[in-house]
């Protein structure tokens, strides 16, 4: 939990050109684009069973509901802003282990899934089907997202993750790549290249959600990989260059990061934002 406040503080100090704003909480109606009425009701009313709370990983409180709905709201805001500005981000989010009818792995609602469906609904007013792609580079598989969109060709789900890491029963994304324990920079960046090529081969996205997990980092407690901070920055740069070359708006969320040294995780996220600022500048300077 500590990392969220630290990230905000470091961004204000190191990248003051980033404009921060407070997101509205997502409404029950927005959440219902993905989640079942029973599950939304159970979270809002505090009637989740003990088993459901155990699976989520923390117990119910009014604060938990506020955090969960605001986190989805911030990803919605980031997606809307990205469609106008080229790039925007949630300082948290990436709750990809949440399914339509249950939470899991510290995820209550699936922020990216809700925002993807909402952007599609808003775009539908212009009688155009929006194609979305989710690039999930958190070290854990985006199992909830994969399951939500398993039969939906308008949202392409892609996940690059540790083969031996949580969740131990994986879902089938539209495209998955599993990495071995101890995977280093070279192999990791090659996997990212292959993943970006896979999107090119299969869809032409109008909007991309990027889960820029900091947990493939070699100093992470849960990651099991050996990717350096420089390797992760190169990864972010590749994803953003890819989006820029295709002029696809990019909504970024943070995903996981559990460094032995918490400041190292936050510094990796700050690097992600510094790449984001570079990306935003070229987007603003593009010829009309
Ligand atoms: Zn993770």
PDB file of C-alpha atoms and ligand atoms in Angstrom:
ATOM      1  CA  UNK A   1       0.000   0.000   0.000  1.00  0.00           C
ATOM      2  CA  UNK A   2       2.872   2.346   0.843  1.00  0.00           C
ATOM      3  CA  UNK A   3       4.108   2.460  -2.748  1.00  0.00           C
ATOM      4  CA  UNK A   4       1.035   4.325  -4.034  1.00  0.00           C
ATOM      5  CA  UNK A   5       1.656   7.422  -1.909  1.00  0.00           C
ATOM      6  CA  UNK A   6       5.383   7.261  -2.612  1.00  0.00           C
ATOM      7  CA  UNK A   7       4.775   7.167  -6.372  1.00  0.00           C
ATOM      8  CA  UNK A   8       2.569  10.236  -6.229  1.00  0.00           C
ATOM      9  CA  UNK A   9       5.155  12.088  -4.153  1.00  0.00           C
ATOM     10  CA  UNK A  10       8.089  11.162  -6.420  1.00  0.00           C
ATOM     11  CA  UNK A  11       6.161  12.117  -9.562  1.00  0.00           C
ATOM     12  CA  UNK A  12       5.390  15.537  -8.117  1.00  0.00           C
ATOM     13  CA  UNK A  13       9.090  16.012  -7.310  1.00  0.00           C
ATOM     14  CA  UNK A  14      10.671  14.527 -10.424  1.00  0.00           C
ATOM     15  CA  UNK A  15       8.116  14.977 -13.210  1.00  0.00           C
ATOM     16  CA  UNK A  16       6.153  18.125 -12.273  1.00  0.00           C
ATOM     17  CA  UNK A  17       4.973  18.477 -15.889  1.00  0.00           C
ATOM     18  CA  UNK A  18       2.570  15.580 -15.268  1.00  0.00           C
ATOM     19  CA  UNK A  19      -0.899  16.883 -14.470  1.00  0.00           C
ATOM     20  CA  UNK A  20      -2.453  14.884 -11.629  1.00  0.00           C
ATOM     21  CA  UNK A  21      -6.170  14.731 -11.007  1.00  0.00           C
ATOM     22  CA  UNK A  22      -8.441  12.858  -8.638  1.00  0.00           C
ATOM     23  CA  UNK A  23     -10.722  10.340 -10.328  1.00  0.00           C
ATOM     24  CA  UNK A  24     -14.402   9.847  -9.583  1.00  0.00           C
ATOM     25  CA  UNK A  25     -15.284   6.392  -8.265  1.00  0.00           C
ATOM     26  CA  UNK A  26     -16.747   4.015 -10.864  1.00  0.00           C
ATOM     27  CA  UNK A  27     -20.514   3.593 -10.485  1.00  0.00           C
ATOM     28  CA  UNK A  28     -22.371   0.306 -10.073  1.00  0.00           C
ATOM     29  CA  UNK A  29     -23.753   0.811 -13.574  1.00  0.00           C
ATOM     30  CA  UNK A  30     -20.264   1.125 -15.063  1.00  0.00           C
ATOM     31  CA  UNK A  31     -19.042  -1.922 -13.130  1.00  0.00           C
ATOM     32  CA  UNK A  32     -22.040  -3.885 -14.460  1.00  0.00           C
ATOM     33  CA  UNK A  33     -20.554  -3.689 -17.972  1.00  0.00           C
ATOM     34  CA  UNK A  34     -18.270  -6.484 -16.717  1.00  0.00           C
ATOM     35  CA  UNK A  35     -19.314  -7.651 -13.248  1.00  0.00           C
ATOM     36  CA  UNK A  36     -22.403  -9.566 -12.174  1.00  0.00           C
ATOM     37  CA  UNK A  37     -25.066  -7.686 -10.191  1.00  0.00           C
ATOM     38  CA  UNK A  38     -24.712 -10.170  -7.320  1.00  0.00           C
ATOM     39  CA  UNK A  39     -20.958  -9.593  -6.980  1.00  0.00           C
ATOM     40  CA  UNK A  40     -21.231  -5.790  -7.224  1.00  0.00           C
ATOM     41  CA  UNK A  41     -23.968  -5.847  -4.585  1.00  0.00           C
ATOM     42  CA  UNK A  42     -21.890  -8.083  -2.284  1.00  0.00           C
ATOM     43  CA  UNK A  43     -18.916  -5.701  -2.482  1.00  0.00           C
ATOM     44  CA  UNK A  44     -21.022  -2.535  -2.025  1.00  0.00           C
ATOM     45  CA  UNK A  45     -23.103  -3.981   0.836  1.00  0.00           C
ATOM     46  CA  UNK A  46     -20.269  -5.811   2.579  1.00  0.00           C
ATOM     47  CA  UNK A  47     -21.839  -9.240   2.213  1.00  0.00           C
ATOM     48  CA  UNK A  48     -18.893 -11.039   0.603  1.00  0.00           C
ATOM     49  CA  UNK A  49     -18.458 -14.483   2.125  1.00  0.00           C
ATOM     50  CA  UNK A  50     -15.296 -15.232   4.158  1.00  0.00           C
ATOM     51  CA  UNK A  51     -14.103 -17.442   1.280  1.00  0.00           C
ATOM     52  CA  UNK A  52     -14.590 -14.609  -1.220  1.00  0.00           C
ATOM     53  CA  UNK A  53     -12.673 -12.204   1.019  1.00  0.00           C
ATOM     54  CA  UNK A  54      -9.859 -14.742   1.459  1.00  0.00           C
ATOM     55  CA  UNK A  55      -9.597 -15.142  -2.297  1.00  0.00           C
ATOM     56  CA  UNK A  56      -9.381 -11.364  -2.748  1.00  0.00           C
ATOM     57  CA  UNK A  57      -6.649 -11.246  -0.110  1.00  0.00           C
ATOM     58  CA  UNK A  58      -7.954  -8.562   2.235  1.00  0.00           C
ATOM     59  CA  UNK A  59     -11.053  -8.293   4.338  1.00  0.00           C
ATOM     60  CA  UNK A  60     -14.006  -6.070   3.524  1.00  0.00           C
ATOM     61  CA  UNK A  61     -14.185  -2.481   4.825  1.00  0.00           C
ATOM     62  CA  UNK A  62     -15.807   0.722   3.534  1.00  0.00           C
ATOM     63  CA  UNK A  63     -12.279   1.873   2.635  1.00  0.00           C
ATOM     64  CA  UNK A  64     -11.801  -1.206   0.473  1.00  0.00           C
ATOM     65  CA  UNK A  65     -14.924  -0.332  -1.538  1.00  0.00           C
ATOM     66  CA  UNK A  66     -13.755   3.261  -1.962  1.00  0.00           C
ATOM     67  CA  UNK A  67     -10.288   2.149  -3.103  1.00  0.00           C
ATOM     68  CA  UNK A  68     -11.675  -0.448  -5.510  1.00  0.00           C
ATOM     69  CA  UNK A  69     -14.213   1.867  -7.162  1.00  0.00           C
ATOM     70  CA  UNK A  70     -11.769   4.801  -7.393  1.00  0.00           C
ATOM     71  CA  UNK A  71      -9.117   2.575  -8.904  1.00  0.00           C
ATOM     72  CA  UNK A  72     -11.545   1.570 -11.674  1.00  0.00           C
ATOM     73  CA  UNK A  73     -12.625   5.217 -12.007  1.00  0.00           C
ATOM     74  CA  UNK A  74      -9.000   6.291 -12.485  1.00  0.00           C
ATOM     75  CA  UNK A  75      -8.500   3.781 -15.285  1.00  0.00           C
ATOM     76  CA  UNK A  76     -11.710   4.992 -16.944  1.00  0.00           C
ATOM     77  CA  UNK A  77     -10.412   8.572 -16.663  1.00  0.00           C
ATOM     78  CA  UNK A  78      -7.028   7.513 -18.067  1.00  0.00           C
ATOM     79  CA  UNK A  79      -8.685   5.817 -21.042  1.00  0.00           C
ATOM     80  CA  UNK A  80     -10.861   8.852 -21.827  1.00  0.00           C
ATOM     81  CA  UNK A  81      -7.881  11.168 -21.532  1.00  0.00           C
ATOM     82  CA  UNK A  82      -5.669   8.893 -23.662  1.00  0.00           C
ATOM     83  CA  UNK A  83      -8.192   9.048 -26.512  1.00  0.00           C
ATOM     84  CA  UNK A  84      -7.691  12.829 -26.580  1.00  0.00           C
ATOM     85  CA  UNK A  85      -4.061  13.272 -25.467  1.00  0.00           C
ATOM     86  CA  UNK A  86      -2.441  10.086 -26.812  1.00  0.00           C
ATOM     87  CA  UNK A  87      -1.390   8.796 -23.406  1.00  0.00           C
ATOM     88  CA  UNK A  88      -2.640   8.925 -19.855  1.00  0.00           C
ATOM     89  CA  UNK A  89      -2.242   6.739 -16.781  1.00  0.00           C
ATOM     90  CA  UNK A  90      -3.671   5.559 -13.513  1.00  0.00           C
ATOM     91  CA  UNK A  91      -1.159   5.736 -10.637  1.00  0.00           C
ATOM     92  CA  UNK A  92      -2.595   2.402  -9.480  1.00  0.00           C
ATOM     93  CA  UNK A  93      -4.854  -0.115 -11.255  1.00  0.00           C
ATOM     94  CA  UNK A  94      -4.144  -3.232 -13.257  1.00  0.00           C
ATOM     95  CA  UNK A  95      -6.424  -5.414 -11.118  1.00  0.00           C
ATOM     96  CA  UNK A  96      -6.357  -8.202 -13.681  1.00  0.00           C
ATOM     97  CA  UNK A  97      -7.103 -11.166 -11.389  1.00  0.00           C
ATOM     98  CA  UNK A  98     -10.711 -10.056 -10.938  1.00  0.00           C
ATOM     99  CA  UNK A  99     -13.405 -12.054 -12.787  1.00  0.00           C
ATOM    100  CA  UNK A 100     -16.986 -11.039 -13.634  1.00  0.00           C
ATOM    101  CA  UNK A 101     -18.339 -12.722 -10.511  1.00  0.00           C
ATOM    102  CA  UNK A 102     -15.419 -12.774  -8.057  1.00  0.00           C
ATOM    103  CA  UNK A 103     -12.217 -11.057  -6.990  1.00  0.00           C
ATOM    104  CA  UNK A 104      -8.804 -12.598  -6.404  1.00  0.00           C
ATOM    105  CA  UNK A 105      -5.106 -11.889  -5.846  1.00  0.00           C
ATOM    106  CA  UNK A 106      -5.650  -8.424  -4.277  1.00  0.00           C
ATOM    107  CA  UNK A 107      -8.048  -7.448  -7.079  1.00  0.00           C
ATOM    108  CA  UNK A 108     -11.684  -6.517  -6.346  1.00  0.00           C
ATOM    109  CA  UNK A 109     -12.966  -5.173  -9.685  1.00  0.00           C
ATOM    110  CA  UNK A 110     -11.258  -5.475 -13.080  1.00  0.00           C
ATOM    111  CA  UNK A 111     -10.433  -1.860 -13.932  1.00  0.00           C
ATOM    112  CA  UNK A 112      -9.112  -2.445 -17.451  1.00  0.00           C
ATOM    113  CA  UNK A 113     -12.056  -4.667 -18.415  1.00  0.00           C
ATOM    114  CA  UNK A 114     -14.611  -2.109 -17.200  1.00  0.00           C
ATOM    115  CA  UNK A 115     -12.817   0.807 -18.883  1.00  0.00           C
ATOM    116  CA  UNK A 116     -12.488  -1.133 -22.159  1.00  0.00           C
ATOM    117  CA  UNK A 117     -16.207  -1.907 -22.260  1.00  0.00           C
ATOM    118  CA  UNK A 118     -17.143   1.660 -21.287  1.00  0.00           C
ATOM    119  CA  UNK A 119     -14.935   3.220 -23.978  1.00  0.00           C
ATOM    120  CA  UNK A 120     -16.514   0.860 -26.516  1.00  0.00           C
ATOM    121  CA  UNK A 121     -19.989   1.889 -25.350  1.00  0.00           C
ATOM    122  CA  UNK A 122     -19.140   5.602 -25.563  1.00  0.00           C
ATOM    123  CA  UNK A 123     -17.631   5.141 -29.014  1.00  0.00           C
ATOM    124  CA  UNK A 124     -20.715   3.209 -30.151  1.00  0.00           C
ATOM    125  CA  UNK A 125     -22.573   6.525 -30.254  1.00  0.00           C
ATOM    126  CA  UNK A 126     -20.498   7.208 -33.356  1.00  0.00           C
ATOM    127  CA  UNK A 127     -21.699   3.893 -34.844  1.00  0.00           C
ATOM    128  CA  UNK A 128     -18.208   2.471 -34.904  1.00  0.00           C
ATOM    129  CA  UNK A 129     -16.975  -0.682 -33.174  1.00  0.00           C
ATOM    130  CA  UNK A 130     -13.871   0.139 -31.166  1.00  0.00           C
ATOM    131  CA  UNK A 131     -11.201  -2.576 -31.200  1.00  0.00           C
ATOM    132  CA  UNK A 132      -9.265  -2.710 -27.933  1.00  0.00           C
ATOM    133  CA  UNK A 133      -5.992  -4.495 -27.118  1.00  0.00           C
ATOM    134  CA  UNK A 134      -4.719  -5.242 -23.607  1.00  0.00           C
ATOM    135  CA  UNK A 135      -0.941  -5.570 -23.297  1.00  0.00           C
ATOM    136  CA  UNK A 136      -0.453  -7.169 -19.896  1.00  0.00           C
ATOM    137  CA  UNK A 137       3.238  -7.260 -18.948  1.00  0.00           C
ATOM    138  CA  UNK A 138       2.698  -7.761 -15.226  1.00  0.00           C
ATOM    139  CA  UNK A 139       4.637 -10.880 -14.187  1.00  0.00           C
ATOM    140  CA  UNK A 140       1.379 -12.620 -13.219  1.00  0.00           C
ATOM    141  CA  UNK A 141      -1.086 -13.791 -15.846  1.00  0.00           C
ATOM    142  CA  UNK A 142      -4.110 -11.556 -16.461  1.00  0.00           C
ATOM    143  CA  UNK A 143      -6.451 -14.476 -15.828  1.00  0.00           C
ATOM    144  CA  UNK A 144      -9.539 -12.412 -14.945  1.00  0.00           C
ATOM    145  CA  UNK A 145      -9.197 -10.237 -18.052  1.00  0.00           C
ATOM    146  CA  UNK A 146      -8.638 -13.295 -20.255  1.00  0.00           C
ATOM    147  CA  UNK A 147     -11.795 -14.917 -18.886  1.00  0.00           C
ATOM    148  CA  UNK A 148     -13.983 -11.798 -19.183  1.00  0.00           C
ATOM    149  CA  UNK A 149     -13.097 -11.390 -22.875  1.00  0.00           C
ATOM    150  CA  UNK A 150     -12.727 -15.095 -23.774  1.00  0.00           C
ATOM    151  CA  UNK A 151     -15.561 -14.929 -26.337  1.00  0.00           C
ATOM    152  CA  UNK A 152     -15.261 -11.265 -27.275  1.00  0.00           C
ATOM    153  CA  UNK A 153     -13.324 -10.629 -30.510  1.00  0.00           C
ATOM    154  CA  UNK A 154     -13.470  -6.841 -29.969  1.00  0.00           C
ATOM    155  CA  UNK A 155     -10.991  -6.991 -27.055  1.00  0.00           C
ATOM    156  CA  UNK A 156      -7.675  -8.702 -27.757  1.00  0.00           C
ATOM    157  CA  UNK A 157      -6.035  -9.926 -24.543  1.00  0.00           C
ATOM    158  CA  UNK A 158      -2.297 -10.529 -24.416  1.00  0.00           C
ATOM    159  CA  UNK A 159      -0.281 -11.599 -21.396  1.00  0.00           C
ATOM    160  CA  UNK A 160       3.469 -12.175 -20.943  1.00  0.00           C
ATOM    161  CA  UNK A 161       4.047 -13.754 -17.534  1.00  0.00           C
ATOM    162  CA  UNK A 162       6.021 -16.182 -15.387  1.00  0.00           C
ATOM    163  CA  UNK A 163       5.085 -19.793 -16.159  1.00  0.00           C
ATOM    164  CA  UNK A 164       5.511 -20.924 -12.535  1.00  0.00           C
ATOM    165  CA  UNK A 165       3.945 -17.893 -10.896  1.00  0.00           C
ATOM    166  CA  UNK A 166       0.435 -17.127  -9.580  1.00  0.00           C
ATOM    167  CA  UNK A 167      -2.263 -17.829 -10.800  1.00  0.00           C
ATOM    168  CA  UNK A 168      -1.460 -21.524 -10.822  1.00  0.00           C
ATOM    169  CA  UNK A 169      -4.528 -22.353 -12.925  1.00  0.00           C
ATOM    170  CA  UNK A 170      -4.181 -20.056 -15.898  1.00  0.00           C
ATOM    171  CA  UNK A 171      -6.850 -18.983 -18.355  1.00  0.00           C
ATOM    172  CA  UNK A 172      -6.355 -18.751 -22.114  1.00  0.00           C
ATOM    173  CA  UNK A 173      -5.813 -15.147 -23.239  1.00  0.00           C
ATOM    174  CA  UNK A 174      -6.044 -14.453 -26.953  1.00  0.00           C
ATOM    175  CA  UNK A 175      -2.265 -14.636 -26.832  1.00  0.00           C
ATOM    176  CA  UNK A 176      -0.050 -15.856 -23.949  1.00  0.00           C
ATOM    177  CA  UNK A 177       3.687 -16.125 -23.546  1.00  0.00           C
ATOM    178  CA  UNK A 178       5.134 -17.895 -20.502  1.00  0.00           C
ATOM    179  CA  UNK A 179       8.591 -17.050 -19.189  1.00  0.00           C
ATOM    180  CA  UNK A 180      10.872 -19.391 -17.217  1.00  0.00           C
ATOM    181  CA  UNK A 181      12.063 -18.549 -13.687  1.00  0.00           C
ATOM    182  CA  UNK A 182      15.217 -16.445 -13.728  1.00  0.00           C
ATOM    183  CA  UNK A 183      14.510 -14.947 -17.162  1.00  0.00           C
ATOM    184  CA  UNK A 184      16.863 -11.978 -17.805  1.00  0.00           C
ATOM    185  CA  UNK A 185      16.778  -8.788 -19.889  1.00  0.00           C
ATOM    186  CA  UNK A 186      17.659 -10.313 -23.269  1.00  0.00           C
ATOM    187  CA  UNK A 187      15.069 -13.070 -23.222  1.00  0.00           C
ATOM    188  CA  UNK A 188      12.457 -10.762 -21.696  1.00  0.00           C
ATOM    189  CA  UNK A 189      12.803  -7.994 -24.266  1.00  0.00           C
ATOM    190  CA  UNK A 190      12.746 -10.572 -27.046  1.00  0.00           C
ATOM    191  CA  UNK A 191       9.433 -11.840 -25.615  1.00  0.00           C
ATOM    192  CA  UNK A 192       8.057  -8.277 -25.650  1.00  0.00           C
ATOM    193  CA  UNK A 193       9.029  -7.930 -29.326  1.00  0.00           C
ATOM    194  CA  UNK A 194       7.306 -11.207 -30.173  1.00  0.00           C
ATOM    195  CA  UNK A 195       4.206 -10.083 -28.249  1.00  0.00           C
ATOM    196  CA  UNK A 196       3.960  -6.756 -30.086  1.00  0.00           C
ATOM    197  CA  UNK A 197       4.357  -8.582 -33.387  1.00  0.00           C
ATOM    198  CA  UNK A 198       1.515 -10.920 -32.366  1.00  0.00           C
ATOM    199  CA  UNK A 199      -0.836  -7.957 -31.967  1.00  0.00           C
ATOM    200  CA  UNK A 200       0.163  -6.621 -35.382  1.00  0.00           C
ATOM    201  CA  UNK A 201      -0.577 -10.015 -36.886  1.00  0.00           C
ATOM    202  CA  UNK A 202      -4.056 -10.256 -35.374  1.00  0.00           C
ATOM    203  CA  UNK A 203      -5.705  -6.875 -34.764  1.00  0.00           C
ATOM    204  CA  UNK A 204      -5.681  -3.205 -35.585  1.00  0.00           C
ATOM    205  CA  UNK A 205      -6.393  -1.621 -32.208  1.00  0.00           C
ATOM    206  CA  UNK A 206      -8.090   1.759 -31.693  1.00  0.00           C
ATOM    207  CA  UNK A 207      -7.096   1.851 -28.018  1.00  0.00           C
ATOM    208  CA  UNK A 208      -4.457  -0.013 -26.002  1.00  0.00           C
ATOM    209  CA  UNK A 209      -4.396  -0.663 -22.273  1.00  0.00           C
ATOM    210  CA  UNK A 210      -0.869  -1.276 -21.024  1.00  0.00           C
ATOM    211  CA  UNK A 211      -0.375  -2.987 -17.651  1.00  0.00           C
ATOM    212  CA  UNK A 212       3.191  -1.905 -16.911  1.00  0.00           C
ATOM    213  CA  UNK A 213       3.830  -4.257 -13.978  1.00  0.00           C
ATOM    214  CA  UNK A 214       7.033  -3.564 -12.041  1.00  0.00           C
ATOM    215  CA  UNK A 215       7.122  -7.130 -10.721  1.00  0.00           C
ATOM    216  CA  UNK A 216       9.282  -8.798 -13.423  1.00  0.00           C
ATOM    217  CA  UNK A 217      12.107  -6.872 -11.638  1.00  0.00           C
ATOM    218  CA  UNK A 218      15.030  -8.906 -10.286  1.00  0.00           C
ATOM    219  CA  UNK A 219      14.595  -7.300  -6.845  1.00  0.00           C
ATOM    220  CA  UNK A 220      10.919  -8.250  -6.576  1.00  0.00           C
ATOM    221  CA  UNK A 221       9.745 -10.527  -3.763  1.00  0.00           C
ATOM    222  CA  UNK A 222       7.137 -12.295  -5.918  1.00  0.00           C
ATOM    223  CA  UNK A 223       8.397 -11.978  -9.484  1.00  0.00           C
ATOM    224  CA  UNK A 224      10.811 -14.967  -9.870  1.00  0.00           C
ATOM    225  CA  UNK A 225      12.389 -13.249 -12.914  1.00  0.00           C
ATOM    226  CA  UNK A 226      15.702 -11.400 -13.240  1.00  0.00           C
ATOM    227  CA  UNK A 227      14.851  -8.346 -15.320  1.00  0.00           C
ATOM    228  CA  UNK A 228      16.849  -5.212 -14.420  1.00  0.00           C
ATOM    229  CA  UNK A 229      15.403  -1.723 -13.901  1.00  0.00           C
ATOM    230  CA  UNK A 230      17.063  -0.693 -17.184  1.00  0.00           C
ATOM    231  CA  UNK A 231      15.456  -3.699 -18.889  1.00  0.00           C
ATOM    232  CA  UNK A 232      12.026  -2.644 -17.668  1.00  0.00           C
ATOM    233  CA  UNK A 233      12.566   0.902 -18.887  1.00  0.00           C
ATOM    234  CA  UNK A 234      13.576  -0.475 -22.309  1.00  0.00           C
ATOM    235  CA  UNK A 235      10.371  -2.544 -22.249  1.00  0.00           C
ATOM    236  CA  UNK A 236       8.226   0.524 -21.572  1.00  0.00           C
ATOM    237  CA  UNK A 237       9.982   2.414 -24.326  1.00  0.00           C
ATOM    238  CA  UNK A 238       9.321  -0.401 -26.813  1.00  0.00           C
ATOM    239  CA  UNK A 239       5.631  -0.569 -25.991  1.00  0.00           C
ATOM    240  CA  UNK A 240       5.292   3.204 -26.326  1.00  0.00           C
ATOM    241  CA  UNK A 241       7.318   3.335 -29.561  1.00  0.00           C
ATOM    242  CA  UNK A 242       5.089   0.604 -30.944  1.00  0.00           C
ATOM    243  CA  UNK A 243       1.951   2.576 -30.015  1.00  0.00           C
ATOM    244  CA  UNK A 244       3.431   5.791 -31.402  1.00  0.00           C
ATOM    245  CA  UNK A 245       4.391   4.267 -34.748  1.00  0.00           C
ATOM    246  CA  UNK A 246       0.774   3.142 -35.137  1.00  0.00           C
ATOM    247  CA  UNK A 247      -0.727   6.271 -33.497  1.00  0.00           C
ATOM    248  CA  UNK A 248      -2.744   4.166 -31.073  1.00  0.00           C
ATOM    249  CA  UNK A 249      -3.864   5.930 -27.858  1.00  0.00           C
ATOM    250  CA  UNK A 250      -2.335   4.284 -24.786  1.00  0.00           C
ATOM    251  CA  UNK A 251      -3.953   4.059 -21.348  1.00  0.00           C
ATOM    252  CA  UNK A 252      -1.424   2.883 -18.804  1.00  0.00           C
ATOM    253  CA  UNK A 253      -1.970   1.231 -15.417  1.00  0.00           C
ATOM    254  CA  UNK A 254       0.650   0.208 -12.887  1.00  0.00           C
ATOM    255  CA  UNK A 255      -0.080  -3.438 -12.038  1.00  0.00           C
ATOM    256  CA  UNK A 256       2.057  -5.149  -9.396  1.00  0.00           C
ATOM    257  CA  UNK A 257       5.419  -4.391  -7.849  1.00  0.00           C
ATOM    258  CA  UNK A 258       6.624  -5.882  -4.566  1.00  0.00           C
ATOM    259  CA  UNK A 259      10.299  -4.961  -4.279  1.00  0.00           C
ATOM    260  CA  UNK A 260      12.380  -6.075  -1.303  1.00  0.00           C
ATOM    261  CA  UNK A 261      13.251  -2.373  -1.334  1.00  0.00           C
ATOM    262  CA  UNK A 262       9.997  -0.521  -1.957  1.00  0.00           C
ATOM    263  CA  UNK A 263      11.778   2.584  -3.313  1.00  0.00           C
ATOM    264  CA  UNK A 264      13.226   0.470  -6.135  1.00  0.00           C
ATOM    265  CA  UNK A 265       9.738  -0.563  -7.237  1.00  0.00           C
ATOM    266  CA  UNK A 266       8.603   3.069  -7.130  1.00  0.00           C
ATOM    267  CA  UNK A 267      11.684   4.187  -9.102  1.00  0.00           C
ATOM    268  CA  UNK A 268      10.802   1.648 -11.824  1.00  0.00           C
ATOM    269  CA  UNK A 269       7.304   3.147 -11.987  1.00  0.00           C
ATOM    270  CA  UNK A 270       8.759   6.672 -12.133  1.00  0.00           C
ATOM    271  CA  UNK A 271      10.866   5.486 -15.097  1.00  0.00           C
ATOM    272  CA  UNK A 272       7.663   4.287 -16.750  1.00  0.00           C
ATOM    273  CA  UNK A 273       6.199   7.766 -16.295  1.00  0.00           C
ATOM    274  CA  UNK A 274       9.323   9.479 -17.638  1.00  0.00           C
ATOM    275  CA  UNK A 275       8.934   7.370 -20.784  1.00  0.00           C
ATOM    276  CA  UNK A 276       5.267   8.363 -20.742  1.00  0.00           C
ATOM    277  CA  UNK A 277       6.156  12.071 -20.682  1.00  0.00           C
ATOM    278  CA  UNK A 278       8.459  11.595 -23.686  1.00  0.00           C
ATOM    279  CA  UNK A 279       5.643   9.778 -25.468  1.00  0.00           C
ATOM    280  CA  UNK A 280       3.122  12.494 -24.581  1.00  0.00           C
ATOM    281  CA  UNK A 281       5.437  15.239 -25.925  1.00  0.00           C
ATOM    282  CA  UNK A 282       5.842  13.655 -29.343  1.00  0.00           C
ATOM    283  CA  UNK A 283       2.100  13.022 -29.466  1.00  0.00           C
ATOM    284  CA  UNK A 284       1.411  16.732 -28.799  1.00  0.00           C
ATOM    285  CA  UNK A 285       3.960  17.813 -31.420  1.00  0.00           C
ATOM    286  CA  UNK A 286       2.668  15.579 -34.181  1.00  0.00           C
ATOM    287  CA  UNK A 287       1.529  17.290 -37.356  1.00  0.00           C
ATOM    288  CA  UNK A 288      -2.249  17.572 -37.521  1.00  0.00           C
TER     289      UNK A 288
HETATM  290 ZN1  LIG B   1       1.662  -9.030 -10.674  1.00  0.00          ZN
END
